Short mmCIF file of C-alpha atoms in Angstrom, two decimals:
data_model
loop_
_atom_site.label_atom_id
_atom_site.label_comp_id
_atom_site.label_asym_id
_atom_site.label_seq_id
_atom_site.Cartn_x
_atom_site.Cartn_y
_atom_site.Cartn_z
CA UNK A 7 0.39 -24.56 0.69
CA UNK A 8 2.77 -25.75 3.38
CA UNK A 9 2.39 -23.52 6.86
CA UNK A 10 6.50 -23.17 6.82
CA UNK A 11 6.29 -21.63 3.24
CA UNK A 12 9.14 -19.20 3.42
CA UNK A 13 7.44 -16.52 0.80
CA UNK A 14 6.16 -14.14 3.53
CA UNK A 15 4.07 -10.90 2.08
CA UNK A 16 5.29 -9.63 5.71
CA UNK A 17 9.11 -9.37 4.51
CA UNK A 18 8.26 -9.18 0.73
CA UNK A 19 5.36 -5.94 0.81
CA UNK A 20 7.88 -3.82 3.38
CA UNK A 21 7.41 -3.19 6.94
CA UNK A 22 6.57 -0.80 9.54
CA UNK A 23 9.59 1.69 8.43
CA UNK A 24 7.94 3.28 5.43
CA UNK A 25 4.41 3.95 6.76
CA UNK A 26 6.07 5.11 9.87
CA UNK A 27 8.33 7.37 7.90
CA UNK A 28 5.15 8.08 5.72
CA UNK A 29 3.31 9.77 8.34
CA UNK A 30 5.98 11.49 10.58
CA UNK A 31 5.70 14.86 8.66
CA UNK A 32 2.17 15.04 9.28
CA UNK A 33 2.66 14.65 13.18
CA UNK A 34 4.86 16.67 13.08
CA UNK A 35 2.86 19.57 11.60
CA UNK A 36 -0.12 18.86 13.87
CA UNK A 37 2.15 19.22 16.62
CA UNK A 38 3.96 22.43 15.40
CA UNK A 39 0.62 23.55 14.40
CA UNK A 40 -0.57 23.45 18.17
CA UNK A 41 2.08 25.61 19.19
CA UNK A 42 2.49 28.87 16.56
CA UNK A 43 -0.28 31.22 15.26
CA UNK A 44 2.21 30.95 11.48
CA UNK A 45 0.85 28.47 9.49
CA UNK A 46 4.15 28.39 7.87
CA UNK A 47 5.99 27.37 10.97
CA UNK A 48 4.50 23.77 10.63
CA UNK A 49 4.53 23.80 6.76
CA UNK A 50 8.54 24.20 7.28
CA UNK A 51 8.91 21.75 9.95
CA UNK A 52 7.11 18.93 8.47
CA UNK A 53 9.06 19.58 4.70
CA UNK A 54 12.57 19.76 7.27
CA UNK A 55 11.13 16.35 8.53
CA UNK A 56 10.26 14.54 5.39
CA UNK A 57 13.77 15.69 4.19
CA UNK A 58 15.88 14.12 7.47
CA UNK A 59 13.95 11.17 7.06
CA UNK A 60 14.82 10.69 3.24
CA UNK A 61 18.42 11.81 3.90
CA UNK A 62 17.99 9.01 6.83
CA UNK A 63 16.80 6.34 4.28
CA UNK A 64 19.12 7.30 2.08
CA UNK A 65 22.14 6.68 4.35
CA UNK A 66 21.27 3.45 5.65
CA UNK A 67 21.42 2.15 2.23
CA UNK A 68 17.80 2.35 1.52
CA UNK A 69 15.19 2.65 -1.99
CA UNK A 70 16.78 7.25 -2.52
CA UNK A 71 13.61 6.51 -5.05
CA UNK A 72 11.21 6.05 -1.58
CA UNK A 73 13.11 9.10 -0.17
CA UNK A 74 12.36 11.25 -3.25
CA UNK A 75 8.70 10.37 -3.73
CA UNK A 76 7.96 11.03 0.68
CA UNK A 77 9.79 14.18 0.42
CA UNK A 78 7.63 15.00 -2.95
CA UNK A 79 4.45 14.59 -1.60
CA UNK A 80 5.27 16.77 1.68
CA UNK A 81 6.70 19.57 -0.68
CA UNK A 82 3.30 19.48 -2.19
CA UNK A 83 1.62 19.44 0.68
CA UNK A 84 3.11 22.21 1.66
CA UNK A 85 2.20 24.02 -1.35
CA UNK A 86 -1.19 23.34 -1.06
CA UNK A 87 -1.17 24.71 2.60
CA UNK A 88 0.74 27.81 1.44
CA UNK A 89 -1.76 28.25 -1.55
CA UNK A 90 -5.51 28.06 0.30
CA UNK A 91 -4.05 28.72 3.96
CA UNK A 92 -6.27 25.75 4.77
CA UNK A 93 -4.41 23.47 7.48
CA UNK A 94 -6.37 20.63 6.89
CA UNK A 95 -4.93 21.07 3.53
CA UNK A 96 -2.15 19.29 4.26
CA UNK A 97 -3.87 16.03 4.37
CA UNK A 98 -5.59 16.89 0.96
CA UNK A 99 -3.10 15.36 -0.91
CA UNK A 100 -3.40 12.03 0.82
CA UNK A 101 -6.79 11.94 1.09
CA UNK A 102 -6.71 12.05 -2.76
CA UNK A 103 -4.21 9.40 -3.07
CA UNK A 104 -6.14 6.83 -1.23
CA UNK A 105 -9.50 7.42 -3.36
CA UNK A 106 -7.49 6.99 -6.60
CA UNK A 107 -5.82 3.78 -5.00
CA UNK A 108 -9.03 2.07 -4.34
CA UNK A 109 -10.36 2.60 -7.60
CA UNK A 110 -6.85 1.41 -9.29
CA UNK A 111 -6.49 -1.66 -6.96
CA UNK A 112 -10.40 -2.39 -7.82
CA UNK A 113 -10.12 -1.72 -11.34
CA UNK A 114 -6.68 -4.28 -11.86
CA UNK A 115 -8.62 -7.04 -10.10
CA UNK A 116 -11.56 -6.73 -12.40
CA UNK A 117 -8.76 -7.02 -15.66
CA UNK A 118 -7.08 -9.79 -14.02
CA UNK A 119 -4.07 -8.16 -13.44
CA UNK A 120 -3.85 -7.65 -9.76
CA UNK A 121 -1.91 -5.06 -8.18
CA UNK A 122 -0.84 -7.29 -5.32
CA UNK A 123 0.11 -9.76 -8.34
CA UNK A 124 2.24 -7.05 -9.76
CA UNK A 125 3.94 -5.80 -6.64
CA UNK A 126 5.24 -8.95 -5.21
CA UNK A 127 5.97 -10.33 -8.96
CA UNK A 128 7.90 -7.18 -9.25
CA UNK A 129 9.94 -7.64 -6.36
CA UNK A 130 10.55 -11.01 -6.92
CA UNK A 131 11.92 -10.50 -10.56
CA UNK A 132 8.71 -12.85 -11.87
CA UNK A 133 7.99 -10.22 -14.54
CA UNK A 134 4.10 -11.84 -15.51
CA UNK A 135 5.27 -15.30 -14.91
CA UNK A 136 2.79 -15.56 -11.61
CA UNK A 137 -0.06 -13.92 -14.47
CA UNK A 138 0.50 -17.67 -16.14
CA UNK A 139 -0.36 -19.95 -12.82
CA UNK A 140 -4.30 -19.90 -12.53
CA UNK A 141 -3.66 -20.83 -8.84
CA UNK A 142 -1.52 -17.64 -8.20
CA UNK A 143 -3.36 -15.51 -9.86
CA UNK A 144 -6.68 -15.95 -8.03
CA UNK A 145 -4.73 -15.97 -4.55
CA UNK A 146 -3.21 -12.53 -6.10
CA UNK A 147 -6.79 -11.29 -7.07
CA UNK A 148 -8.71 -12.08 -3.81
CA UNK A 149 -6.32 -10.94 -1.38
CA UNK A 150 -5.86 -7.27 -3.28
CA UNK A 151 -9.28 -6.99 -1.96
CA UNK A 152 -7.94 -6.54 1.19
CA UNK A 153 -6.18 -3.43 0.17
CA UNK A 154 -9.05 -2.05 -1.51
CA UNK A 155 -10.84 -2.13 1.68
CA UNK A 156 -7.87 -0.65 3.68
CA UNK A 157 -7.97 2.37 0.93
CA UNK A 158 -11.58 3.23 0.78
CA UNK A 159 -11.67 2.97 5.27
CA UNK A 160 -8.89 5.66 5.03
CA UNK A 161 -10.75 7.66 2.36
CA UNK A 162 -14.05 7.66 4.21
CA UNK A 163 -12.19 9.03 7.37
CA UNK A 164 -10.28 11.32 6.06
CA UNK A 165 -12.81 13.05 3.55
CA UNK A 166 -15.15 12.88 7.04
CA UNK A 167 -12.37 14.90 9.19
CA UNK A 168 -11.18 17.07 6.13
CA UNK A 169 -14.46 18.29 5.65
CA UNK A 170 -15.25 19.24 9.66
CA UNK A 171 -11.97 20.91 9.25
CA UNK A 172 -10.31 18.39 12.40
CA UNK A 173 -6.79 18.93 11.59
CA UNK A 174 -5.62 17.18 15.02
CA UNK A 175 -7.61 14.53 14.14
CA UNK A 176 -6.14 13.69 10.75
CA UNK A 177 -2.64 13.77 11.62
CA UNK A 178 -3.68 11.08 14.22
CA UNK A 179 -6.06 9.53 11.94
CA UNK A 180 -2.95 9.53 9.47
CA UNK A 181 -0.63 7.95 11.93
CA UNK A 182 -2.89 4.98 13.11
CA UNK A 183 -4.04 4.17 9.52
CA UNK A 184 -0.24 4.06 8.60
CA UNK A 185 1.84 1.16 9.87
CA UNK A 186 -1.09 -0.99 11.85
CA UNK A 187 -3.38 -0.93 9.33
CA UNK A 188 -0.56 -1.81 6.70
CA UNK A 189 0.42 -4.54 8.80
CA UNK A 190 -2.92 -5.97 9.17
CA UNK A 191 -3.75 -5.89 5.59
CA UNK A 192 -0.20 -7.73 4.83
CA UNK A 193 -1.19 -10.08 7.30
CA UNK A 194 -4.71 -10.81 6.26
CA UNK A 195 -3.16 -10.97 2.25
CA UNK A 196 -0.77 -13.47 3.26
CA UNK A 197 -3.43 -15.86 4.78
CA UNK A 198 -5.57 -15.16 1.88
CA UNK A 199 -3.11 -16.51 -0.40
CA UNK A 200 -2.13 -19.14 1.87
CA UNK A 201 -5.66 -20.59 1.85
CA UNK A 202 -6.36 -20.09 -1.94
CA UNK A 203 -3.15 -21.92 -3.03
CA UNK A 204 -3.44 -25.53 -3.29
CA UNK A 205 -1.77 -28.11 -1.10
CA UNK A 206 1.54 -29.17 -2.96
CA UNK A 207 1.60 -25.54 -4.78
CA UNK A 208 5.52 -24.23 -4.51
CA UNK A 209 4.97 -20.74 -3.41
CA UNK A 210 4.99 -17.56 -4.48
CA UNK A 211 8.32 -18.08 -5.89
CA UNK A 212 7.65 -20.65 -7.81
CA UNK A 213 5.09 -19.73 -10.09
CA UNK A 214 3.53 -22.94 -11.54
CA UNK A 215 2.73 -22.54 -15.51
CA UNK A 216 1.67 -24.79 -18.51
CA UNK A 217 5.16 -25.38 -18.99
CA UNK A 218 6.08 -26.49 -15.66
CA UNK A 219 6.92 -29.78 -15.17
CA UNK A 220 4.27 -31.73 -13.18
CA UNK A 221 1.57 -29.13 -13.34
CA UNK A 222 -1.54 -30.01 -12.09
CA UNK A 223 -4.19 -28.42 -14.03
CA UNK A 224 -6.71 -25.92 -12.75
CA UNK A 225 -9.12 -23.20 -14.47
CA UNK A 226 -7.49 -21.09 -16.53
CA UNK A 227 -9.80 -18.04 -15.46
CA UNK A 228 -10.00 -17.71 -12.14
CA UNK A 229 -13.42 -16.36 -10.35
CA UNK A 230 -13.41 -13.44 -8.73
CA UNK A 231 -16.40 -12.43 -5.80
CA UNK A 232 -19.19 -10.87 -7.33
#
């Protein structure tokens, strides 16, 4: 695969915006938190957050679907806080969220339908096209272990600091898993597919099938890593 491929996971998996967005509300209630004896105070400040940043998103032409689904998961939050009265709470909903995604991401490589595979092919309007190129498919499958990885490290820390109770910790630990760690996984997906696909392949665009004119032939059924 040429090095001046244009198909960049960097542009087509998002950017720094989201996960930055993602993980405001919970500095924010850290912060708050530091500051007033009312649990509530925080709970309200980080839900008045998540809802400027989706009105934000929302204005500058962005996904209102992204918006809805960040402000959603502070409201419940928030609702878990106000339920136990547990400030580490907050992060309980996250913490969840990233166990379930590891075992998701795991269990689509195993049935050859790769997460990674389905996000970019969704984005590019491929539909399962990419499922047909053996070449694409493999690249796909190898570097959505990547993200399985960056989902069970952010599980093991915060199950770690949610059970000692370290409520500064997790909003930090939130923050610096967010964007960096995103970006490093998008990185290290996009080399991973660079190296898997074959010299001559036309990108991630250009999903190469049976039908395809001028195919080269590889296995049908890719392997995966033990």
């Amino acid at each position: 695969m040429a090095a001046s491929d244009p198909d960049s996971l960097v542009r087509l998996l998002g950017g720094r915006t989201g996960a930055v967005d993602a993980s405001a509300p919970g500095l924010v209630f850290v912060g708050v938190l530091l500051l007033s004896d009312d649990l509530l105070v925080p709970v309200a400040a980080a839900v008045v957050t998540a809802l400027l940043l989706g009105l934000v998103r929302v204005l500058r032409g962005r996904a209102p679907r992204a918006a809805a689904l960040g402000l959603l998961g502070t409201l419940v939050s928030a609702l878990v806080v106000a339920r136990t009265g547990r400030a580490e709470d907050f992060f309980l909903l996250q913490l969840l969220a990233n166990g379930v995604s590891a075992l998701a991401w795991t269990l689509s490589v195993w049935l050859r339908r790769p997460l990674l595979g389905l996000v970019v092919g969704g984005v590019l309007r491929q539909r399962t096209a990419w499922r047909r190129d053996p070449d694409l498919l493999r690249a796909y499958s190898l570097a959505s272990w990547w993200w399985v990885g960056s989902y069970v490290l952010r599980f093991v820390v915060f199950v770690s600091l949610w059970s000692a109770g370290q409520v500064v910790a997790l909003g930090l630990a939130r923050a610096a898993l967010s964007w960096p760690l995103v970006t490093t996984v998008v990185g290290l997906s996009w080399w991973t597919v660079r190296q898997v696909l074959p010299d001559g392949h036309p990108g991630l665009r250009h999903p190469v099938t049976p039908q395809t004119p001028g195919r080269r032939l590889t296995d049908p059924q890719p392997s995966l890593p033990d």
